[in-house]
DNA sequence: TCTGGGGTCCTAGGACCC
DNA sequence: TCTGGGGTCCTAGGACCC
């Protein structure tokens, strides 16, 4: 059996931990730049606040109903996520240590491999997980258990839908239970079926429920649902597990840092500062997983609507470069990303967003030399280590490159952020 | 006025190799 | 009239996820 543990309204739950007065109150959390709603509590959902709605469009509704809104506080959420995942790993501890049983799938979700739990103990084990995680971290979770990853996601979604009846736990351990669950699940709610496929399935094939989809032949899925991806989806629906737990040691294949600007940018200087900053941030992530990049890609998003038009029509453009030799050194990367900015920049354009994507990642231990470049003396590597250590131990960006700029008018807005209670001494929770 | 950020996998098609 | 077979690697683009 497979399982998935999913934190309930995760970002909102994190905010409530330090605001017990909000326990039964509606709460929402906003995306970067305070742009749109990305997390809601059940109370907020029942007020009709949808996922992804722009903040400015529902400001009045929020005020009328006394909904508390927070800017996203990734220090807090990241730290709480680590605590939840550590708890899960502890509870899934495997004395034989043959393989990992927990796959951290996202900041608030983890898949579990439950082959070692006897069938008659699955329900009580799921209850136990839920209880201990809440006791140790204060975060409530929902648990879905089933023969495959996809079916466990189905179970989890149904558990969350009716928390009273299910106690946030659902186990699909019989054909009857699976059939009933799939009949109650809309095809668009399935993991792997997005909006495009959902519409096509409904309009072209009259398929509305997950149960209907399960009856379709594999060859049809191969043609209509993205090749082998579709075939796997059908098999998983039928209860044949074919998406295994992922190895936690796997490294990322690309690393990106992209941001919407706090206010539109018009001049090349500010654009260069932003790209230099994003390059530095991406390079930090690169060094953390001990990789080096062979390609850099810079992209910008401009406001496409002609002047006077109300239509929001962003357009994007990008340029990339192949490095003469893989590197993770910030200034070696900016030496390539900044010239790309010059290539992209057009005076008079209104820039809304920019990003840096590092690709062609290789391990940084055995970087392949280039016949035509002087070999890396190791000094730059030492400098990077020193900067990374200072920035981690002291505070964000105590040391940074001048190219990143000092004014940073383009920085994102975050007007409603709570304190970083668990990761900054100066912001720790106080009891008087 | 104001609409997030960071990833994954897969396929098709072209260049190139022996 | 005739014009191989079997690969790899790369990029662009499309779908999806949270």
Tab-separated table of C-alpha atoms (C1' of nucleotides) in Angstrom:
chain	number	residue	atom	x	y	z
A	1	UNK	CA	0.000	0.000	0.000
A	2	UNK	CA	0.943	3.591	-0.626
A	3	UNK	CA	-0.043	6.605	1.372
A	4	UNK	CA	-0.024	10.348	1.202
A	5	UNK	CA	0.002	12.775	4.087
A	6	UNK	CA	-1.139	16.279	3.255
A	7	UNK	CA	-1.174	19.234	5.646
A	8	UNK	CA	-4.553	20.930	5.916
A	9	UNK	CA	-4.480	24.524	4.586
A	10	UNK	CA	-0.778	24.417	5.316
A	11	UNK	CA	0.283	28.063	5.048
A	12	UNK	CA	-2.791	29.199	6.972
A	13	UNK	CA	-2.184	26.586	9.668
A	14	UNK	CA	1.372	27.891	10.100
A	15	UNK	CA	0.063	31.413	10.618
A	16	UNK	CA	-2.499	30.198	13.152
A	17	UNK	CA	0.180	28.476	15.234
A	18	UNK	CA	1.344	31.861	16.459
A	19	UNK	CA	-2.074	33.474	16.365
A	20	UNK	CA	-4.295	31.194	18.444
A	21	UNK	CA	-6.958	33.897	18.330
A	22	UNK	CA	-7.444	32.993	14.643
A	23	UNK	CA	-8.145	29.326	15.337
A	24	UNK	CA	-11.763	29.307	14.141
A	25	UNK	CA	-11.513	32.482	12.040
A	26	UNK	CA	-11.194	32.705	8.254
A	27	UNK	CA	-7.555	33.141	7.148
A	28	UNK	CA	-5.924	33.479	3.714
A	29	UNK	CA	-2.296	33.666	2.606
A	30	UNK	CA	-1.174	35.664	-0.419
A	31	UNK	CA	1.361	34.868	-3.124
A	32	UNK	CA	4.580	36.835	-3.522
A	33	UNK	CA	3.983	40.504	-4.175
A	34	UNK	CA	0.666	40.111	-2.334
A	35	UNK	CA	-0.705	39.187	-5.749
A	36	UNK	CA	-3.328	36.521	-5.269
A	37	UNK	CA	-4.785	34.044	-2.792
A	38	UNK	CA	-2.762	30.830	-2.557
A	39	UNK	CA	-4.062	29.289	0.674
A	40	UNK	CA	-7.386	29.420	2.495
A	41	UNK	CA	-8.830	27.889	5.628
A	42	UNK	CA	-12.175	26.060	5.452
A	43	UNK	CA	-13.860	29.149	6.922
A	44	UNK	CA	-12.462	31.266	4.082
A	45	UNK	CA	-13.437	28.669	1.466
A	46	UNK	CA	-17.026	28.642	2.663
A	47	UNK	CA	-17.173	32.411	2.166
A	48	UNK	CA	-16.680	31.693	-1.531
A	49	UNK	CA	-13.071	32.833	-1.773
A	50	UNK	CA	-11.519	30.887	-4.636
A	51	UNK	CA	-7.970	29.697	-5.048
A	52	UNK	CA	-5.815	31.991	-7.158
A	53	UNK	CA	-8.100	35.014	-7.065
A	54	UNK	CA	-6.247	38.355	-7.255
A	55	UNK	CA	-6.074	39.999	-3.837
A	56	UNK	CA	-7.312	43.363	-5.044
A	57	UNK	CA	-10.449	41.752	-6.467
A	58	UNK	CA	-11.598	40.299	-3.156
A	59	UNK	CA	-10.290	42.925	-0.754
A	60	UNK	CA	-13.797	44.150	0.043
A	61	UNK	CA	-15.134	40.666	0.602
A	62	UNK	CA	-12.249	39.912	2.961
A	63	UNK	CA	-12.813	43.109	4.923
A	64	UNK	CA	-16.580	42.585	5.197
A	65	UNK	CA	-16.154	39.144	6.687
A	66	UNK	CA	-13.161	39.949	8.848
A	67	UNK	CA	-10.831	37.577	7.011
A	68	UNK	CA	-7.194	37.838	8.114
A	69	UNK	CA	-4.756	38.023	5.193
A	70	UNK	CA	-1.024	37.340	5.381
A	71	UNK	CA	1.830	37.837	2.917
A	72	UNK	CA	3.668	34.574	2.400
A	73	UNK	CA	6.333	33.937	5.048
A	74	UNK	CA	8.506	31.229	3.517
A	75	UNK	CA	10.936	31.146	6.434
A	76	UNK	CA	8.116	30.067	8.700
A	77	UNK	CA	6.496	27.610	6.277
A	78	UNK	CA	9.818	26.034	5.311
A	79	UNK	CA	10.780	25.461	8.918
A	80	UNK	CA	7.378	24.017	9.860
A	81	UNK	CA	7.502	21.776	6.798
A	82	UNK	CA	10.838	20.366	7.972
A	83	UNK	CA	9.366	19.574	11.385
A	84	UNK	CA	6.388	17.758	9.877
A	85	UNK	CA	8.630	15.728	7.525
A	86	UNK	CA	11.060	14.849	10.330
A	87	UNK	CA	8.136	13.591	12.392
A	88	UNK	CA	6.897	11.435	9.513
A	89	UNK	CA	10.364	9.967	8.935
A	90	UNK	CA	10.583	9.174	12.621
A	91	UNK	CA	7.211	7.404	12.633
A	92	UNK	CA	8.074	5.476	9.467
A	93	UNK	CA	11.494	4.562	10.785
A	94	UNK	CA	12.806	1.390	9.295
A	95	UNK	CA	15.219	-0.498	11.491
A	96	UNK	CA	16.428	-2.535	8.551
A	97	UNK	CA	17.101	0.681	6.671
A	98	UNK	CA	16.782	-1.004	3.300
A	99	UNK	CA	15.036	1.808	1.512
A	100	UNK	CA	13.443	5.154	2.164
A	101	UNK	CA	9.792	5.056	3.071
A	102	UNK	CA	9.052	8.768	2.935
A	103	UNK	CA	9.150	10.900	-0.209
A	104	UNK	CA	8.751	14.621	0.416
A	105	UNK	CA	6.603	15.532	-2.545
A	106	UNK	CA	6.007	19.212	-1.837
A	107	UNK	CA	6.249	21.642	1.026
A	108	UNK	CA	3.084	20.212	2.571
A	109	UNK	CA	2.825	16.655	1.212
A	110	UNK	CA	4.710	13.389	1.557
A	111	UNK	CA	4.162	9.975	-0.011
A	112	UNK	CA	4.673	6.917	2.193
A	113	UNK	CA	5.605	3.346	1.347
A	114	UNK	CA	3.500	1.216	3.700
A	115	UNK	CA	4.367	-2.277	2.534
A	116	UNK	CA	5.634	-3.123	6.021
A	117	UNK	CA	2.307	-2.371	7.741
A	118	UNK	CA	-0.083	-5.353	8.059
A	119	UNK	CA	-3.399	-4.843	6.273
A	120	UNK	CA	-5.467	-4.956	9.462
A	121	UNK	CA	-3.392	-2.212	11.071
A	122	UNK	CA	-3.519	0.349	8.264
A	123	UNK	CA	-6.385	2.409	9.645
A	124	UNK	CA	-4.984	2.636	13.150
A	125	UNK	CA	-1.540	3.468	11.786
A	126	UNK	CA	-2.972	6.323	9.735
A	127	UNK	CA	-4.782	7.659	12.815
A	128	UNK	CA	-1.581	7.422	14.791
A	129	UNK	CA	0.378	9.410	12.181
A	130	UNK	CA	-2.208	12.118	12.215
A	131	UNK	CA	-2.287	12.380	15.981
A	132	UNK	CA	1.467	12.457	16.535
A	133	UNK	CA	2.135	15.019	13.792
A	134	UNK	CA	-0.451	17.329	15.322
A	135	UNK	CA	0.868	16.819	18.834
A	136	UNK	CA	4.500	17.433	17.902
A	137	UNK	CA	4.123	20.251	15.376
A	138	UNK	CA	0.649	21.707	15.836
A	139	UNK	CA	-0.138	21.016	12.174
A	140	UNK	CA	-3.214	19.015	11.211
A	141	UNK	CA	-2.855	16.575	8.340
A	142	UNK	CA	-5.081	14.355	6.211
A	143	UNK	CA	-4.050	10.838	5.280
A	144	UNK	CA	-5.019	8.803	2.204
A	145	UNK	CA	-4.035	5.136	1.845
A	146	UNK	CA	-4.522	2.940	-1.237
A	147	UNK	CA	-2.701	0.448	-3.495
A	148	UNK	CA	-1.155	3.155	-5.717
A	149	UNK	CA	0.053	6.737	-5.417
A	150	UNK	CA	-2.754	8.008	-7.633
A	151	UNK	CA	-5.448	6.202	-5.641
A	152	UNK	CA	-3.972	7.448	-2.366
A	153	UNK	CA	-4.333	10.995	-3.709
A	154	UNK	CA	-7.979	10.211	-4.459
A	155	UNK	CA	-8.465	8.893	-0.925
A	156	UNK	CA	-6.788	11.923	0.571
A	157	UNK	CA	-8.965	14.350	-1.355
A	158	UNK	CA	-12.135	12.597	-0.202
A	159	UNK	CA	-10.905	12.528	3.401
A	160	UNK	CA	-10.412	16.286	3.295
A	161	UNK	CA	-13.755	16.911	1.659
A	162	UNK	CA	-15.659	15.544	4.621
A	163	UNK	CA	-13.437	15.946	7.654
A	164	UNK	CA	-16.244	15.228	10.142
A	165	UNK	CA	-17.169	11.847	8.734
A	166	UNK	CA	-13.683	10.633	7.877
A	167	UNK	CA	-11.638	12.153	10.670
A	168	UNK	CA	-9.233	13.166	7.884
A	169	UNK	CA	-8.287	9.569	7.158
A	170	UNK	CA	-9.424	7.398	4.257
A	171	UNK	CA	-8.184	3.940	3.390
A	172	UNK	CA	-9.095	2.320	0.051
A	173	UNK	CA	-8.307	-1.317	0.669
A	174	UNK	CA	-11.023	-3.144	-1.289
A	175	UNK	CA	-12.357	-3.100	-4.837
A	176	UNK	CA	-15.699	-1.829	-3.569
A	177	UNK	CA	-14.126	1.051	-1.679
A	178	UNK	CA	-12.042	1.988	-4.721
A	179	UNK	CA	-15.040	1.890	-7.036
A	180	UNK	CA	-17.132	4.072	-4.769
A	181	UNK	CA	-14.290	6.571	-4.375
A	182	UNK	CA	-13.682	6.787	-8.128
A	183	UNK	CA	-17.384	7.241	-8.851
A	184	UNK	CA	-17.436	10.198	-6.455
A	185	UNK	CA	-14.325	11.776	-8.003
A	186	UNK	CA	-14.554	14.153	-10.935
A	187	UNK	CA	-12.013	13.407	-13.613
A	188	UNK	CA	-10.539	16.907	-13.333
A	189	UNK	CA	-9.746	16.311	-9.656
A	190	UNK	CA	-7.389	13.470	-10.515
A	191	UNK	CA	-3.649	13.895	-10.042
A	192	UNK	CA	-2.363	14.233	-13.615
A	193	UNK	CA	-5.548	15.544	-15.219
A	194	UNK	CA	-5.341	19.307	-15.575
A	195	UNK	CA	-7.865	21.760	-16.956
A	196	UNK	CA	-7.056	21.073	-20.604
A	197	UNK	CA	-7.460	17.323	-20.366
A	198	UNK	CA	-10.566	17.609	-18.186
A	199	UNK	CA	-12.348	19.700	-20.808
A	200	UNK	CA	-11.283	17.402	-23.641
A	201	UNK	CA	-12.332	14.275	-21.791
A	202	UNK	CA	-15.734	15.741	-21.084
A	203	UNK	CA	-16.430	17.320	-24.482
A	204	UNK	CA	-14.937	14.664	-26.772
A	205	UNK	CA	-15.503	11.477	-24.855
A	206	UNK	CA	-18.228	12.234	-22.316
A	207	UNK	CA	-15.948	11.196	-19.486
A	208	UNK	CA	-16.762	12.951	-16.233
A	209	UNK	CA	-15.794	10.644	-13.399
A	210	UNK	CA	-12.566	8.874	-12.527
A	211	UNK	CA	-14.462	5.583	-12.689
A	212	UNK	CA	-15.421	6.218	-16.332
A	213	UNK	CA	-11.827	7.052	-17.165
A	214	UNK	CA	-10.650	3.815	-15.580
A	215	UNK	CA	-12.655	1.802	-18.143
A	216	UNK	CA	-10.698	3.255	-21.079
A	217	UNK	CA	-8.099	1.113	-22.867
A	218	UNK	CA	-4.392	1.842	-22.493
A	219	UNK	CA	-3.839	2.425	-26.209
A	220	UNK	CA	-6.471	5.131	-26.190
A	221	UNK	CA	-4.730	6.749	-23.202
A	222	UNK	CA	-1.398	6.595	-25.005
A	223	UNK	CA	-2.828	8.602	-27.879
A	224	UNK	CA	-5.033	11.006	-25.935
A	225	UNK	CA	-3.336	11.617	-22.596
A	226	UNK	CA	0.316	12.319	-23.332
A	227	UNK	CA	1.755	8.917	-24.235
A	228	UNK	CA	3.186	6.777	-21.461
A	229	UNK	CA	2.009	9.310	-18.893
A	230	UNK	CA	-1.577	8.452	-19.810
A	231	UNK	CA	-0.915	4.722	-19.778
A	232	UNK	CA	0.527	4.965	-16.266
A	233	UNK	CA	-2.475	6.969	-15.149
A	234	UNK	CA	-4.916	4.280	-16.304
A	235	UNK	CA	-2.867	1.512	-14.714
A	236	UNK	CA	-2.634	3.337	-11.406
A	237	UNK	CA	-6.402	3.878	-11.484
A	238	UNK	CA	-6.821	0.132	-11.935
A	239	UNK	CA	-4.729	-0.472	-8.837
A	240	UNK	CA	-1.447	-1.478	-10.495
A	241	UNK	CA	1.265	0.547	-8.855
A	242	UNK	CA	3.667	1.963	-11.436
A	243	UNK	CA	4.823	5.245	-9.932
A	244	UNK	CA	7.418	4.358	-7.314
A	245	UNK	CA	8.662	6.484	-4.449
A	246	UNK	CA	11.403	8.834	-5.580
A	247	UNK	CA	14.914	8.681	-4.202
A	248	UNK	CA	15.389	11.639	-1.840
A	249	UNK	CA	18.990	12.059	-2.965
A	250	UNK	CA	18.067	12.920	-6.531
A	251	UNK	CA	19.270	16.321	-7.582
A	252	UNK	CA	17.333	18.911	-9.493
A	253	UNK	CA	17.836	19.032	-13.258
A	254	UNK	CA	17.294	22.753	-13.506
A	255	UNK	CA	17.277	25.582	-11.020
A	256	UNK	CA	15.291	28.738	-11.500
A	257	UNK	CA	14.872	32.018	-9.681
A	258	UNK	CA	12.164	34.233	-11.098
A	259	UNK	CA	10.162	37.082	-9.642
A	260	UNK	CA	7.433	39.490	-10.475
A	261	UNK	CA	8.651	43.033	-9.739
A	262	UNK	CA	7.064	45.017	-6.923
A	263	UNK	CA	6.502	47.804	-9.440
A	264	UNK	CA	7.099	47.828	-13.204
A	265	UNK	CA	10.690	48.444	-14.269
A	266	UNK	CA	11.647	50.649	-17.209
A	267	UNK	CA	15.395	51.156	-17.035
A	268	UNK	CA	18.191	48.790	-17.907
A	269	UNK	CA	20.042	49.409	-14.640
A	270	UNK	CA	17.224	48.084	-12.476
A	271	UNK	CA	16.750	45.122	-14.792
A	272	UNK	CA	20.451	44.283	-14.498
A	273	UNK	CA	20.273	44.524	-10.691
A	274	UNK	CA	17.335	42.180	-10.581
A	275	UNK	CA	18.971	39.632	-12.882
A	276	UNK	CA	22.235	39.827	-10.914
A	277	UNK	CA	20.291	39.189	-7.707
A	278	UNK	CA	18.385	36.244	-9.182
A	279	UNK	CA	21.606	34.795	-10.581
A	280	UNK	CA	23.184	34.971	-7.115
A	281	UNK	CA	20.138	33.304	-5.552
A	282	UNK	CA	20.057	30.539	-8.165
A	283	UNK	CA	23.797	29.985	-7.728
A	284	UNK	CA	23.283	29.500	-3.986
A	285	UNK	CA	20.702	26.801	-4.664
A	286	UNK	CA	23.115	25.257	-7.157
A	287	UNK	CA	25.943	25.101	-4.594
A	288	UNK	CA	23.628	23.706	-1.936
A	289	UNK	CA	23.050	20.600	-4.047
A	290	UNK	CA	26.715	20.509	-5.130
A	291	UNK	CA	26.021	21.032	-8.806
A	292	UNK	CA	27.444	23.247	-11.507
A	293	UNK	CA	25.552	24.684	-14.487
A	294	UNK	CA	26.446	24.495	-18.176
A	295	UNK	CA	23.689	26.728	-19.539
A	296	UNK	CA	22.099	29.969	-18.382
A	297	UNK	CA	18.785	31.314	-19.615
A	298	UNK	CA	17.470	34.781	-18.828
A	299	UNK	CA	13.881	35.700	-19.507
A	300	UNK	CA	11.799	38.842	-19.104
A	301	UNK	CA	8.068	39.436	-19.166
A	302	UNK	CA	6.819	42.707	-20.567
A	303	UNK	CA	3.390	44.213	-20.475
A	304	UNK	CA	2.048	43.565	-23.939
A	305	UNK	CA	-1.178	45.558	-23.897
A	306	UNK	CA	-1.002	48.666	-26.057
A	307	UNK	CA	-1.170	51.885	-24.086
A	308	UNK	CA	-4.652	52.668	-22.932
A	309	UNK	CA	-5.832	49.086	-23.161
A	310	UNK	CA	-7.018	47.356	-20.021
A	311	UNK	CA	-6.098	43.902	-21.174
A	312	UNK	CA	-3.399	42.152	-19.216
A	313	UNK	CA	-1.342	40.559	-21.972
A	314	UNK	CA	2.086	39.680	-20.743
A	315	UNK	CA	4.663	38.688	-23.355
A	316	UNK	CA	7.884	36.948	-22.623
A	317	UNK	CA	11.218	36.716	-24.335
A	318	UNK	CA	14.440	34.957	-23.455
A	319	UNK	CA	18.078	34.489	-24.411
A	320	UNK	CA	20.431	31.767	-23.340
A	321	UNK	CA	24.130	31.058	-23.341
A	322	UNK	CA	26.206	27.903	-23.124
A	323	UNK	CA	29.095	28.266	-20.690
A	324	UNK	CA	32.621	27.327	-21.757
A	325	UNK	CA	32.863	25.246	-18.583
A	326	UNK	CA	30.324	24.273	-15.895
A	327	UNK	CA	30.430	26.514	-12.847
A	328	UNK	CA	28.605	27.360	-9.627
A	329	UNK	CA	30.543	30.554	-8.938
A	330	UNK	CA	28.249	33.560	-8.813
A	331	UNK	CA	30.415	36.034	-10.698
A	332	UNK	CA	31.228	33.512	-13.414
A	333	UNK	CA	27.496	33.078	-13.955
A	334	UNK	CA	26.667	36.793	-13.898
A	335	UNK	CA	29.392	37.294	-16.500
A	336	UNK	CA	27.022	35.473	-18.837
A	337	UNK	CA	23.579	36.482	-17.543
A	338	UNK	CA	24.214	40.249	-17.565
A	339	UNK	CA	25.152	40.407	-21.288
A	340	UNK	CA	21.926	38.510	-22.002
A	341	UNK	CA	20.040	41.350	-20.310
A	342	UNK	CA	21.634	43.783	-22.772
A	343	UNK	CA	20.452	41.609	-25.641
A	344	UNK	CA	16.899	41.529	-24.301
A	345	UNK	CA	16.502	45.119	-23.188
A	346	UNK	CA	14.453	47.517	-25.311
A	347	UNK	CA	14.177	51.112	-24.101
A	348	UNK	CA	10.642	52.193	-23.358
A	349	UNK	CA	9.328	48.721	-22.588
A	350	UNK	CA	7.513	48.073	-19.338
A	351	UNK	CA	9.076	45.091	-17.552
A	352	UNK	CA	6.932	43.157	-15.085
A	353	UNK	CA	9.082	40.173	-14.293
A	354	UNK	CA	12.444	38.565	-14.932
A	355	UNK	CA	14.051	35.219	-14.243
A	356	UNK	CA	17.225	33.204	-14.441
A	357	UNK	CA	17.234	29.479	-15.218
A	358	UNK	CA	20.347	27.384	-14.761
A	359	UNK	CA	20.446	24.149	-16.731
A	360	UNK	CA	22.690	21.333	-17.852
A	361	UNK	CA	23.504	20.625	-14.227
A	362	UNK	CA	26.444	18.344	-13.465
A	363	UNK	CA	28.079	17.302	-10.181
A	364	UNK	CA	30.586	19.949	-9.095
A	365	UNK	CA	33.161	17.432	-7.869
A	366	UNK	CA	34.343	16.369	-11.270
A	367	UNK	CA	33.929	19.426	-13.406
A	368	UNK	CA	35.132	18.776	-16.890
A	369	UNK	CA	37.937	21.146	-17.809
A	370	UNK	CA	38.075	23.210	-20.938
A	371	UNK	CA	41.220	23.121	-22.996
A	372	UNK	CA	40.957	26.823	-23.785
A	373	UNK	CA	40.231	28.129	-20.297
A	374	UNK	CA	42.627	28.506	-17.400
A	375	UNK	CA	41.822	25.875	-14.803
A	376	UNK	CA	39.805	26.825	-11.752
A	377	UNK	CA	42.242	27.739	-8.993
A	378	UNK	CA	39.845	26.915	-6.146
A	379	UNK	CA	39.971	30.443	-4.803
A	380	UNK	CA	36.562	31.337	-6.167
A	381	UNK	CA	35.103	28.209	-4.575
A	382	UNK	CA	36.482	29.252	-1.193
A	383	UNK	CA	34.990	32.714	-1.600
A	384	UNK	CA	31.586	31.218	-2.407
A	385	UNK	CA	31.727	28.987	0.680
A	386	UNK	CA	32.570	31.972	2.850
A	387	UNK	CA	29.704	34.067	1.459
A	388	UNK	CA	27.207	31.216	1.801
A	389	UNK	CA	28.218	30.608	5.406
A	390	UNK	CA	27.946	34.261	6.371
A	391	UNK	CA	24.576	34.627	4.725
A	392	UNK	CA	23.195	31.554	6.448
A	393	UNK	CA	24.549	32.245	9.928
A	394	UNK	CA	24.112	36.012	10.118
A	395	UNK	CA	21.170	37.129	8.035
A	396	UNK	CA	20.009	37.230	4.466
A	397	UNK	CA	22.404	38.872	2.062
A	398	UNK	CA	24.781	40.368	4.599
A	399	UNK	CA	27.330	39.872	1.846
A	400	UNK	CA	26.324	40.413	-1.743
A	401	UNK	CA	27.624	41.537	-5.091
A	402	UNK	CA	27.456	45.221	-5.971
A	403	UNK	CA	25.756	44.273	-9.247
A	404	UNK	CA	22.704	43.308	-7.220
A	405	UNK	CA	22.229	46.973	-6.345
A	406	UNK	CA	21.511	48.815	-3.129
A	407	UNK	CA	18.196	50.521	-3.762
A	408	UNK	CA	16.163	47.640	-5.108
A	409	UNK	CA	13.056	49.548	-6.017
A	410	UNK	CA	11.948	46.502	-7.976
A	411	UNK	CA	11.746	44.291	-4.888
A	412	UNK	CA	8.468	42.583	-4.242
A	413	UNK	CA	5.805	43.889	-1.938
A	414	UNK	CA	5.112	42.012	1.272
A	415	UNK	CA	3.054	44.277	3.420
A	416	UNK	CA	1.284	41.725	5.571
A	417	UNK	CA	4.053	39.319	6.545
A	418	UNK	CA	4.086	37.769	10.005
A	419	UNK	CA	7.323	37.419	11.963
A	420	UNK	CA	9.830	34.666	11.236
A	421	UNK	CA	9.062	33.181	14.650
A	422	UNK	CA	11.081	30.005	14.347
A	423	UNK	CA	14.139	30.996	12.301
A	424	UNK	CA	15.239	34.461	13.490
A	425	UNK	CA	16.264	35.258	17.074
A	426	UNK	CA	15.138	38.845	16.718
A	427	UNK	CA	11.658	37.754	15.717
A	428	UNK	CA	11.073	35.002	18.225
A	429	UNK	CA	7.689	34.653	19.874
A	430	UNK	CA	7.551	36.527	23.180
A	431	UNK	CA	5.493	35.704	26.244
A	432	UNK	CA	5.102	38.517	28.752
B	1	DT	C1'	-3.218	50.538	-10.459
B	2	DC	C1'	-3.194	45.742	-8.758
B	3	DT	C1'	-2.929	38.514	-11.492
B	4	DG	C1'	3.134	33.642	-7.811
B	5	DG	C1'	7.208	30.719	-8.107
B	6	DG	C1'	9.573	26.582	-9.094
B	7	DG	C1'	9.631	22.431	-10.827
B	8	DT	C1'	8.700	17.594	-13.664
B	9	DC	C1'	8.029	14.531	-17.689
B	10	DC	C1'	7.123	13.577	-22.472
B	11	DT	C1'	7.020	14.062	-27.634
B	12	DA	C1'	8.342	15.624	-32.095
B	13	DG	C1'	11.643	16.926	-35.156
B	14	DG	C1'	16.247	18.134	-36.741
B	15	DA	C1'	21.290	17.426	-36.746
B	16	DC	C1'	24.586	14.293	-36.641
B	17	DC	C1'	27.073	9.707	-36.165
B	18	DC	C1'	28.738	5.059	-37.897
C	1	DT	C1'	15.195	3.154	-62.306
C	2	DC	C1'	17.767	3.353	-58.466
C	3	DT	C1'	18.600	6.138	-52.858
C	4	DG	C1'	19.807	1.807	-45.505
C	5	DG	C1'	19.345	1.134	-40.764
C	6	DG	C1'	19.865	2.266	-36.249
C	7	DG	C1'	21.206	5.237	-32.994
C	8	DT	C1'	22.119	9.625	-29.883
C	9	DC	C1'	21.676	14.291	-28.526
C	10	DC	C1'	19.539	18.606	-28.502
C	11	DT	C1'	15.738	22.055	-28.442
C	12	DA	C1'	11.047	23.727	-28.402
C	13	DG	C1'	6.720	23.212	-26.845
C	14	DG	C1'	2.915	21.224	-24.339
C	15	DA	C1'	0.972	19.092	-20.587
C	16	DC	C1'	1.008	18.613	-15.646
C	17	DC	C1'	2.019	19.298	-10.300
C	18	DC	C1'	1.854	22.066	-5.683
